[in-house]
Short mmCIF file of C-alpha atoms and ligand atoms in Angstrom, two decimals:
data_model
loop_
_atom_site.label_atom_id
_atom_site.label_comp_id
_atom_site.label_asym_id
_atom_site.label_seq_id
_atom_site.Cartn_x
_atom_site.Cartn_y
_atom_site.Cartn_z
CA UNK A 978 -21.66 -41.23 -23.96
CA UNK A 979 -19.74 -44.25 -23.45
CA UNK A 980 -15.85 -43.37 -22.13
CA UNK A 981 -12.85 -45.89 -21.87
CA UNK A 982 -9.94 -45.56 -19.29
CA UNK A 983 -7.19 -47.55 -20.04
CA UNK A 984 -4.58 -48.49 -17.19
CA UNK A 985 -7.22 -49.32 -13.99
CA UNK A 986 -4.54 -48.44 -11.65
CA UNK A 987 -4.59 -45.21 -9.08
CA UNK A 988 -5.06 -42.24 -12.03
CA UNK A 989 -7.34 -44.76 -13.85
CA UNK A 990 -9.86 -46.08 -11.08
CA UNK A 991 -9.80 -42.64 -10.00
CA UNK A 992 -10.93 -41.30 -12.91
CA UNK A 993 -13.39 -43.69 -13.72
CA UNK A 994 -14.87 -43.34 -10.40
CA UNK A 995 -15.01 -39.34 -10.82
CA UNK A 996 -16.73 -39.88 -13.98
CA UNK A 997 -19.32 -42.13 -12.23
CA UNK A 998 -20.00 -39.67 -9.70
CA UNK A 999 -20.78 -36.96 -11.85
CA UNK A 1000 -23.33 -39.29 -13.58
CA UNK A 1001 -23.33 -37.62 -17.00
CA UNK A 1002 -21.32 -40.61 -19.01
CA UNK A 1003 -24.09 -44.25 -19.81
CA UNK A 1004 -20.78 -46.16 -19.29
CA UNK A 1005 -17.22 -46.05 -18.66
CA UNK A 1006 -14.91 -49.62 -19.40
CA UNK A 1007 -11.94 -49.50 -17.50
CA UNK A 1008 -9.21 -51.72 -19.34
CA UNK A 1009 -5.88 -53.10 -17.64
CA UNK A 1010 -3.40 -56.24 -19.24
CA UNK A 1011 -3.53 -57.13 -15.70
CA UNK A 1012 -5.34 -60.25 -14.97
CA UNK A 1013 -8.90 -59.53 -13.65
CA UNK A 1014 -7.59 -55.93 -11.77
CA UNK A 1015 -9.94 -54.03 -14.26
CA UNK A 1016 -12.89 -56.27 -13.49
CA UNK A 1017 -12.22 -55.76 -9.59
CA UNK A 1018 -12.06 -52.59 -10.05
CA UNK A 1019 -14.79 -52.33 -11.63
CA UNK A 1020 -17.16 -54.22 -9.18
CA UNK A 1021 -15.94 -52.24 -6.00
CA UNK A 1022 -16.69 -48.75 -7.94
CA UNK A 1023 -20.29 -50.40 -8.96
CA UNK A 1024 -20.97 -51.12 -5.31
CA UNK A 1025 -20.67 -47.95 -4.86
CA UNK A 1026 -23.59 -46.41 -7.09
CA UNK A 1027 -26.19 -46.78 -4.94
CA UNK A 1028 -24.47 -44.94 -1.98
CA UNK A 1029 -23.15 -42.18 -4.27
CA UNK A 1030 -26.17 -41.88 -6.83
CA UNK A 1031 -24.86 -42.61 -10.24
CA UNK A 1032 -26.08 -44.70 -13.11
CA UNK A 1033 -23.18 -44.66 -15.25
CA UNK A 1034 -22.53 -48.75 -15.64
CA UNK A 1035 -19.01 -49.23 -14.70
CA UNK A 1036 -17.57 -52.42 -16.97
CA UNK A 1037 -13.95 -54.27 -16.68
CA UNK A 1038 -11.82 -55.70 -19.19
CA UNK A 1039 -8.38 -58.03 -19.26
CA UNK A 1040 -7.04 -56.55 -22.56
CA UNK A 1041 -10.18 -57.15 -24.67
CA UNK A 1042 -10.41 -54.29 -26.51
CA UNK A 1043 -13.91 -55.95 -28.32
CA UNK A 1044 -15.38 -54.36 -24.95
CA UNK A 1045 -14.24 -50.68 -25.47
CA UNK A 1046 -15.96 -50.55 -29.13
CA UNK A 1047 -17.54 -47.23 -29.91
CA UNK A 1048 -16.08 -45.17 -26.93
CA UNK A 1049 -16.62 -41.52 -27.78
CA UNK A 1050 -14.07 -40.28 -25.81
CA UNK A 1051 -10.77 -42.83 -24.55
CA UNK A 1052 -8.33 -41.74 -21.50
CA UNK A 1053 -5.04 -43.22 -21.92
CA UNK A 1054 -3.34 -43.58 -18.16
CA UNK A 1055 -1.58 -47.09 -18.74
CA UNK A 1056 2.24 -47.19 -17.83
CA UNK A 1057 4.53 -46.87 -14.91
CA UNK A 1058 4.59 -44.15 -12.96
CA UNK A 1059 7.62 -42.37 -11.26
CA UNK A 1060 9.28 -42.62 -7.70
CA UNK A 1061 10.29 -40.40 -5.26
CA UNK A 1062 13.68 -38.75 -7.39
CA UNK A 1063 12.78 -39.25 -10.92
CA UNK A 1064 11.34 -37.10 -13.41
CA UNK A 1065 8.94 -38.24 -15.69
CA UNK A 1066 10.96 -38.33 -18.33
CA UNK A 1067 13.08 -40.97 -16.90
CA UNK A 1068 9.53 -42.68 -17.69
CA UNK A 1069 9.78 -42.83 -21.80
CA UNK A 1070 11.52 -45.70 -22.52
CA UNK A 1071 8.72 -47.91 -20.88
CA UNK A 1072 5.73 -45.71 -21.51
CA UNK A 1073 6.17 -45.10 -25.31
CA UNK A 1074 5.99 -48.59 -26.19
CA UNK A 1075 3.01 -49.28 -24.42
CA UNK A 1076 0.91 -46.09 -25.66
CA UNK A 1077 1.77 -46.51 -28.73
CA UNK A 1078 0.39 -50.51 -28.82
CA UNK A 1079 -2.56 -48.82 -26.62
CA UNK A 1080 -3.92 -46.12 -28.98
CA UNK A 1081 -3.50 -48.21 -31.80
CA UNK A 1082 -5.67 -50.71 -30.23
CA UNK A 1083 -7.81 -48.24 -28.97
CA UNK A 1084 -8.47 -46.57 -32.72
CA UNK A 1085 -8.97 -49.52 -34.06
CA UNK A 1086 -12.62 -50.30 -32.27
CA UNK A 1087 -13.22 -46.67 -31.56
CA UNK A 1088 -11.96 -44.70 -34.84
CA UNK A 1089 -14.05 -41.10 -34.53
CA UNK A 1090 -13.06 -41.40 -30.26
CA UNK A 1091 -11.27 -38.35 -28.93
CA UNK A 1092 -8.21 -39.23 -27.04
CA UNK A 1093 -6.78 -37.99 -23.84
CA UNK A 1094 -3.13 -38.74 -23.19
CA UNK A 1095 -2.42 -38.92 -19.79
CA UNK A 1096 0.50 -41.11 -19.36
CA UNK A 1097 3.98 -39.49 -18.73
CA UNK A 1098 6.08 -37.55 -19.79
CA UNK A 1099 2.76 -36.72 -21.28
CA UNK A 1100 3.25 -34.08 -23.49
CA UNK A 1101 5.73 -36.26 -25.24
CA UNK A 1102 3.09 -39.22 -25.10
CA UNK A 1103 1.17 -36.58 -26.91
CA UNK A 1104 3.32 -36.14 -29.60
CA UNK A 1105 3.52 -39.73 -30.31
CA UNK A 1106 0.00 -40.27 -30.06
CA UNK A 1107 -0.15 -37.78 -32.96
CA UNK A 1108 2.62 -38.93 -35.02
CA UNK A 1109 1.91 -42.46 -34.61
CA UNK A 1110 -2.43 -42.79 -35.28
CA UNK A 1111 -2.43 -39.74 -37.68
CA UNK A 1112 -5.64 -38.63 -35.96
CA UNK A 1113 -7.31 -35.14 -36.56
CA UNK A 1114 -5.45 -32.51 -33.83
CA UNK A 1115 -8.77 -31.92 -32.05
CA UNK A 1116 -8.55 -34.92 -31.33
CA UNK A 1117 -6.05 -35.53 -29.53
CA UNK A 1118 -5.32 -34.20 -25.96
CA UNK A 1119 -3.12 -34.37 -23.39
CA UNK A 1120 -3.98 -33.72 -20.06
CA UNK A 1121 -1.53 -31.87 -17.80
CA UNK A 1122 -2.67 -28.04 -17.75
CA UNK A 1123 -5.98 -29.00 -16.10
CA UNK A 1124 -4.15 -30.44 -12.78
CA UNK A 1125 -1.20 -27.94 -12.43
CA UNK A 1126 -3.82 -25.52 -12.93
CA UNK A 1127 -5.88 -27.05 -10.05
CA UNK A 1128 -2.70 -27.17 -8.01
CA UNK A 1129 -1.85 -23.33 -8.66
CA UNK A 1130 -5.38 -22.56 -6.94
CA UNK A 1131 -4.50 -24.42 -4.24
CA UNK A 1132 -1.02 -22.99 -3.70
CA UNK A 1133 -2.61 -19.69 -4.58
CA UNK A 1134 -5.47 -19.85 -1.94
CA UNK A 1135 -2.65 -21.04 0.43
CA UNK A 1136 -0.68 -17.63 0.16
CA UNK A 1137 -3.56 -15.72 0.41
CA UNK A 1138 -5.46 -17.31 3.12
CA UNK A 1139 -8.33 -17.45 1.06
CA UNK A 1140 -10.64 -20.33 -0.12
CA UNK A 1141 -9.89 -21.89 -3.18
CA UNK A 1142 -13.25 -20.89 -4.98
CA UNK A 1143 -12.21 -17.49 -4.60
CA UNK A 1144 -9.02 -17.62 -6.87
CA UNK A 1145 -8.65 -18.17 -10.15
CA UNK A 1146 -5.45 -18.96 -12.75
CA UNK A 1147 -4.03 -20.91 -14.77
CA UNK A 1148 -0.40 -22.67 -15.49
CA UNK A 1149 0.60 -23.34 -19.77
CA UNK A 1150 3.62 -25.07 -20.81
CA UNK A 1151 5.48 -28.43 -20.63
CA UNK A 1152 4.38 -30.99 -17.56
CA UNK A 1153 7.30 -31.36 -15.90
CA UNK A 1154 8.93 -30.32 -12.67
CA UNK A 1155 10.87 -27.03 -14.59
CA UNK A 1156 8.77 -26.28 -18.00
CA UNK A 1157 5.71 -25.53 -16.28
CA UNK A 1158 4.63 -21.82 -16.54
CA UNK A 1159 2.13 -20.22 -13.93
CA UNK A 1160 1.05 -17.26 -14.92
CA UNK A 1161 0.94 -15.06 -11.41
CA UNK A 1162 0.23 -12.33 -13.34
CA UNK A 1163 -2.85 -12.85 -14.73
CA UNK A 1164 -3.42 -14.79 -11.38
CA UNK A 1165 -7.25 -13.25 -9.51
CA UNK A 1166 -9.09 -13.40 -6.66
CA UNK A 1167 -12.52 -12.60 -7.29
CA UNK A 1168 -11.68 -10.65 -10.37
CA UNK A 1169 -8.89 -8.85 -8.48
CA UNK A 1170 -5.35 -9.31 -9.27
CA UNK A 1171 -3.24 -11.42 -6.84
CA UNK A 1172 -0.33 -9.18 -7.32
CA UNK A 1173 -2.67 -6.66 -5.51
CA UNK A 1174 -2.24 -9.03 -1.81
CA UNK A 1175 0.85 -11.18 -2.64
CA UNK A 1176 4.47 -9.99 -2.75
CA UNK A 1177 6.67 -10.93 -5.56
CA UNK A 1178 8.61 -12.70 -3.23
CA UNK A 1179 5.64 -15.06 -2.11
CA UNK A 1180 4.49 -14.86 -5.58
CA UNK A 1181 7.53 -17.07 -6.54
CA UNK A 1182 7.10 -19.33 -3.96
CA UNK A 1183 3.75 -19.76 -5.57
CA UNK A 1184 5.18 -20.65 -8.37
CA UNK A 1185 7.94 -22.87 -7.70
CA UNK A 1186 5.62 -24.84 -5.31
CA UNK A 1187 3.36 -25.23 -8.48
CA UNK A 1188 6.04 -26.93 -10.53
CA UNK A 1189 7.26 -29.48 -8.20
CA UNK A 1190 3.47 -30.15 -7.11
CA UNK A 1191 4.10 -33.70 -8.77
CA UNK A 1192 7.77 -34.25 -7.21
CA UNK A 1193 5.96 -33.25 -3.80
CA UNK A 1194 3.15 -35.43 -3.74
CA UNK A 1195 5.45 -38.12 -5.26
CA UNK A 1196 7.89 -37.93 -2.64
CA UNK A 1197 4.99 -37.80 0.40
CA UNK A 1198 3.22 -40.90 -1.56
CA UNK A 1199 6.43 -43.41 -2.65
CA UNK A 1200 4.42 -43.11 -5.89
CA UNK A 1201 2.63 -39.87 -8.14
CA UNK A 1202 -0.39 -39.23 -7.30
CA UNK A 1203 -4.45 -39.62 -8.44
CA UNK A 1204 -7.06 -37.64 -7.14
CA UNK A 1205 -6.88 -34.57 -8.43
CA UNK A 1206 -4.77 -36.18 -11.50
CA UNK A 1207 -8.16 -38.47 -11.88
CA UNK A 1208 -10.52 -35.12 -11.26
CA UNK A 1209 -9.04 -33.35 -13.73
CA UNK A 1210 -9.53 -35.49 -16.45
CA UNK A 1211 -12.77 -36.44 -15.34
CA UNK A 1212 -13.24 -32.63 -15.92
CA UNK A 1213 -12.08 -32.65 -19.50
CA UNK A 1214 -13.99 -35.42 -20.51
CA UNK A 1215 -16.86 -33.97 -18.95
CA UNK A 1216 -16.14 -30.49 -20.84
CA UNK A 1217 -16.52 -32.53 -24.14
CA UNK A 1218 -19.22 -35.15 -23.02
CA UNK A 1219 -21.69 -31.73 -22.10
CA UNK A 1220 -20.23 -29.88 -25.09
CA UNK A 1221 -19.01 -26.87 -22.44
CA UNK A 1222 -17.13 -25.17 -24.24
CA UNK A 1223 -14.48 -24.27 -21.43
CA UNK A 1224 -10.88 -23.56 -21.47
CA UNK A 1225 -8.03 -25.37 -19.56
CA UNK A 1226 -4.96 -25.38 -20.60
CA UNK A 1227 -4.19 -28.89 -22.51
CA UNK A 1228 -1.41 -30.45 -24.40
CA UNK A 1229 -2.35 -30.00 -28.20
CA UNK A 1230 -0.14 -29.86 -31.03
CA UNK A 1231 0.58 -26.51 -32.49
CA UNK A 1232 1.24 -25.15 -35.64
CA UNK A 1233 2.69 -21.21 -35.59
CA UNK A 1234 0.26 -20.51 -32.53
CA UNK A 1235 2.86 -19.15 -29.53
CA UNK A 1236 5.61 -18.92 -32.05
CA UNK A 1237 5.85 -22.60 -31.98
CA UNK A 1238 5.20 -25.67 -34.32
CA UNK A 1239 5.52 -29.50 -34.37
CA UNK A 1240 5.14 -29.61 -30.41
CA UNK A 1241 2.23 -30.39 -28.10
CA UNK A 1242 2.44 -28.46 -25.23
CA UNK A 1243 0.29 -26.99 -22.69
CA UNK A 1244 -1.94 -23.82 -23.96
CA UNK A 1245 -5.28 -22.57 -23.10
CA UNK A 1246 -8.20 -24.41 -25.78
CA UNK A 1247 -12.03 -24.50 -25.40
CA UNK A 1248 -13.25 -28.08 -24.97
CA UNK A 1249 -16.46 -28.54 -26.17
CA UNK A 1250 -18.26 -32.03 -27.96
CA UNK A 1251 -15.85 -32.18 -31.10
CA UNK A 1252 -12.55 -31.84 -28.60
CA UNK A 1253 -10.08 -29.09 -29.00
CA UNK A 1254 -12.69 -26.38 -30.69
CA UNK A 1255 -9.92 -23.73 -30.38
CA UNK A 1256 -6.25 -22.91 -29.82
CA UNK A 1257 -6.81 -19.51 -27.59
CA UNK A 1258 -3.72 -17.25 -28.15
CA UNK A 1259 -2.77 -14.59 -25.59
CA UNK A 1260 -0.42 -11.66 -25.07
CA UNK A 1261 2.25 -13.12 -22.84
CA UNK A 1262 4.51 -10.84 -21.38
CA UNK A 1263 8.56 -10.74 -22.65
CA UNK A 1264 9.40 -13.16 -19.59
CA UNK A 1265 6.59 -15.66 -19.97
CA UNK A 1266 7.34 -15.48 -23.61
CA UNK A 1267 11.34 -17.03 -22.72
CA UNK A 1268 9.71 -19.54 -20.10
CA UNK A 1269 7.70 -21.07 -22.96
CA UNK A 1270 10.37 -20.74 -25.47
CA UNK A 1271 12.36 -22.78 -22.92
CA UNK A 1272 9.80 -25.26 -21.79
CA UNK A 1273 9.37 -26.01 -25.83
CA UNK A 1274 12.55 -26.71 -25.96
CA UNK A 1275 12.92 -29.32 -22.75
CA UNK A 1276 9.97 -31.12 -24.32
CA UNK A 1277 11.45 -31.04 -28.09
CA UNK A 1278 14.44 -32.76 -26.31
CA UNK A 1279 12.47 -35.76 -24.77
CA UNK A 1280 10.41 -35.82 -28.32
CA UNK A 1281 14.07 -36.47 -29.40
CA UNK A 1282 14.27 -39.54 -27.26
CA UNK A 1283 11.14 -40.99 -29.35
CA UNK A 1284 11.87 -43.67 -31.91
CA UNK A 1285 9.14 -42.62 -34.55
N1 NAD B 1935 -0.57 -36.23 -17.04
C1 NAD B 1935 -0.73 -36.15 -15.73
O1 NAD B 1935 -1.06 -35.10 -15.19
C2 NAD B 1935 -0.53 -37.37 -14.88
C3 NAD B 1935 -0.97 -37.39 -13.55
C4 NAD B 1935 -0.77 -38.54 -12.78
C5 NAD B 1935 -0.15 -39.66 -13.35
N2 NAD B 1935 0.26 -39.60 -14.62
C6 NAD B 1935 0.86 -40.76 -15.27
O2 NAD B 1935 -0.16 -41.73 -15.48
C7 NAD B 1935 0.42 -43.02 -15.54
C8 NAD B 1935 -0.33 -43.98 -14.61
O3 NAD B 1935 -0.13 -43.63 -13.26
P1 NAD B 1935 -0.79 -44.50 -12.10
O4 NAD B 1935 -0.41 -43.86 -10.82
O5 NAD B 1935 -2.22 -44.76 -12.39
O6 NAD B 1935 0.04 -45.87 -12.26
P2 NAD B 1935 -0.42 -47.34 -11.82
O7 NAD B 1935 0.78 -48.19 -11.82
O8 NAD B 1935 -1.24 -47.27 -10.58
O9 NAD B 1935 -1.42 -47.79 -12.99
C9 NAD B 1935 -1.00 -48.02 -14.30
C10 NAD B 1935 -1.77 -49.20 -14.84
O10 NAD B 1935 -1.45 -49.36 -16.22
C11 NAD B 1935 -1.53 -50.76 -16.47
N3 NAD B 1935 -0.87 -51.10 -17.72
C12 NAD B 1935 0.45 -51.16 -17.99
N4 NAD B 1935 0.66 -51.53 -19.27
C13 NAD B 1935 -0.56 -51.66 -19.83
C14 NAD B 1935 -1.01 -52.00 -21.14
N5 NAD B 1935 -0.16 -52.27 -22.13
N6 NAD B 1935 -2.33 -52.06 -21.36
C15 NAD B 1935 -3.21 -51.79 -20.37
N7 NAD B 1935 -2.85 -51.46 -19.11
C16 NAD B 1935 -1.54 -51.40 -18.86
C17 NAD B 1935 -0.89 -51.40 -15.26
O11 NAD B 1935 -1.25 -52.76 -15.13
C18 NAD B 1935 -1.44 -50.53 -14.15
O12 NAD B 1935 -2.61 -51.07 -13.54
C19 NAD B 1935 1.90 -42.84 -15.19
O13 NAD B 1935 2.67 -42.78 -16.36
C20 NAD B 1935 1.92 -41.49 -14.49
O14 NAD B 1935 3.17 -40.86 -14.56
C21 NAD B 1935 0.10 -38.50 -15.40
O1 LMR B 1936 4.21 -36.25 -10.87
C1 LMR B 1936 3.99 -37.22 -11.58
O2 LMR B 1936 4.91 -37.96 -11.97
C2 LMR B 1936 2.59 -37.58 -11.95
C3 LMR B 1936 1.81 -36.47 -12.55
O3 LMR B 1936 2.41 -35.97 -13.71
C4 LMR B 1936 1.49 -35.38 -11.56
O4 LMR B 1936 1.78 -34.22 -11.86
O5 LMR B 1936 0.93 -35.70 -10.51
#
């Protein structure tokens, strides 16, 4: 399994370095247009493989794309990211040029690679990354769903003073600070409802700390943040690299499935060796059915922004 990460900044090396660690990938190339950062990056992460037991060969690349040829699976994570008061939106105008030029380039040495889209706004990035290669929908994902997710737990295990391995949950729609959906009610700890220990009240503040985990972290770090943005794709790729077959929720384009078509927004798929093996519908309640109608419709809006 040989895996490219473009953009060898913080999400990037981070990535790449969670990949190594979990030592199921023969090679990851981590690509930057900045002079020599990718090969740096690359050498510190390699010194590391003997203290953290890996053998995935860690390779860096200035912009020669020769180097990522025949990557089965390609993590897109070049781009600026935002500052303390933006929203990643404000992010487009700079970020759609360059994925665009990037999963062109990409394709073109790699063309049966599944993609993940991870720079932001991502689901838009998404979208463009399907309008723009014409690729198969399976495979093409944007990763989002995975992290908030992750972030939910966290909040989750917070409220209920419990350790994180205990809870379980996940968060669908749009990536951004307000289109974000966590669904609290179908929220568990160890099989049992959370509703069962957590007040509405808290349960909201569950919530709203979910959607502005990015804004948070943003504002604490004068920049967004990696590590778990870095696990969590190192997760999906590793969901398709051992053919898993697990769900997260992911950024896929749909067509009718939650009444909605011609968007890629965040919805529970399996991820297994061929990508996105399956859209998985379920019953939302009336409420979670207007917070995804409305989070379609903030990311429709920034699709609007795209020049396609
Ligand atoms: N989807 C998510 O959940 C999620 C999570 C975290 C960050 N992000 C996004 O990921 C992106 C990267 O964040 P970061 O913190 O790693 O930023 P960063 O600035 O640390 O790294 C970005 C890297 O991309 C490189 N780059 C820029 N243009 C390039 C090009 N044309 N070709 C190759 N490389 C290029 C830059 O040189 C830089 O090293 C941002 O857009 C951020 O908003 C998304
Ligand atoms: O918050 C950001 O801008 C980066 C990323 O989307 C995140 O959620 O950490």
């Amino acid at each position: 399994m040989k895996v490219t990460v473009v953009g060898a900044g913080a999400v990037g090396a981070s990535c790449a370095e969670y990949i190594a660690i979990k030592d199921f990938a023969s090679e990851v190339v981590l690509l930057d247009i900045k002079e020599g950062y990718a090969e740096g990056k690359a050498m510190d992460l390699m010194q590391t493989a003997s203290l953290n037991s890996f053998d995935t060969k860690i390779v860096g690349s200035t912009n020669d794309y020769s180097k990522t040829a025949g990557s089965d699976v390609v993590v897109i994570t070049s781009g600026i990211p935002r500052k303390p008061g933006m929203t990643r939106e404000e992010l487009i105008g700079i970020n759609a040029g360059i994925v665009k030029e990037v999963s062109s380039n990409l394709i073109a040495q790699s063309p049966d690679a599944i993609i993940i889209v991870v720079s932001n706004p991502m689901d838009t990035m998404t979208y463009l990354v399907h309008k723009t290669t014409g690729l198969p929908k399976n495979r093409i994902i944007g990763m989002g769903g995975a992290l908030d997710s992750a972030r939910f737990k966290y909040r989750l295990a917070e409220a209920l003073g419990a350790p994180i391995s205990d809870v379980d949950g996940m968060v669908i729609g749009g990536h951004s600070d307000t289109g974000m959906v966590p669904l609290t009610r179908l929220a568990t700890r160890n099989s049992i409802p959370v509703t069962e220990f957590l007040s509405e009240e808290r349960l909201t503040q569950v919530k709203e700390d979910t959607k502005v985990g990015g804004a948070t972290l943003t504002k604490l770090l004068g920049t967004s943040a990696w590590y778990a943005p870095g696990a969590a794709v190192s997760a999906l790729v590793q969901a398709i690299a051992c053919d898993q077959k697990k769900i997260f929720p992911c950024s896929t384009m749909l067509e009718g499935e939650y009444g909605l078509s011609d968007i890629c927004i965040g919805v529970p798929v399996v991820l297994g060796a061929s990508g996105i093996e399956k859209i998985v519908e379920i019953e939302l309640s009336e409420e979670e059915k207007e917070y995804i109608k409305n989070s379609a419709e903030g990311v429709s809006k920034t699709n609007g922004l795209l020049a396609l």
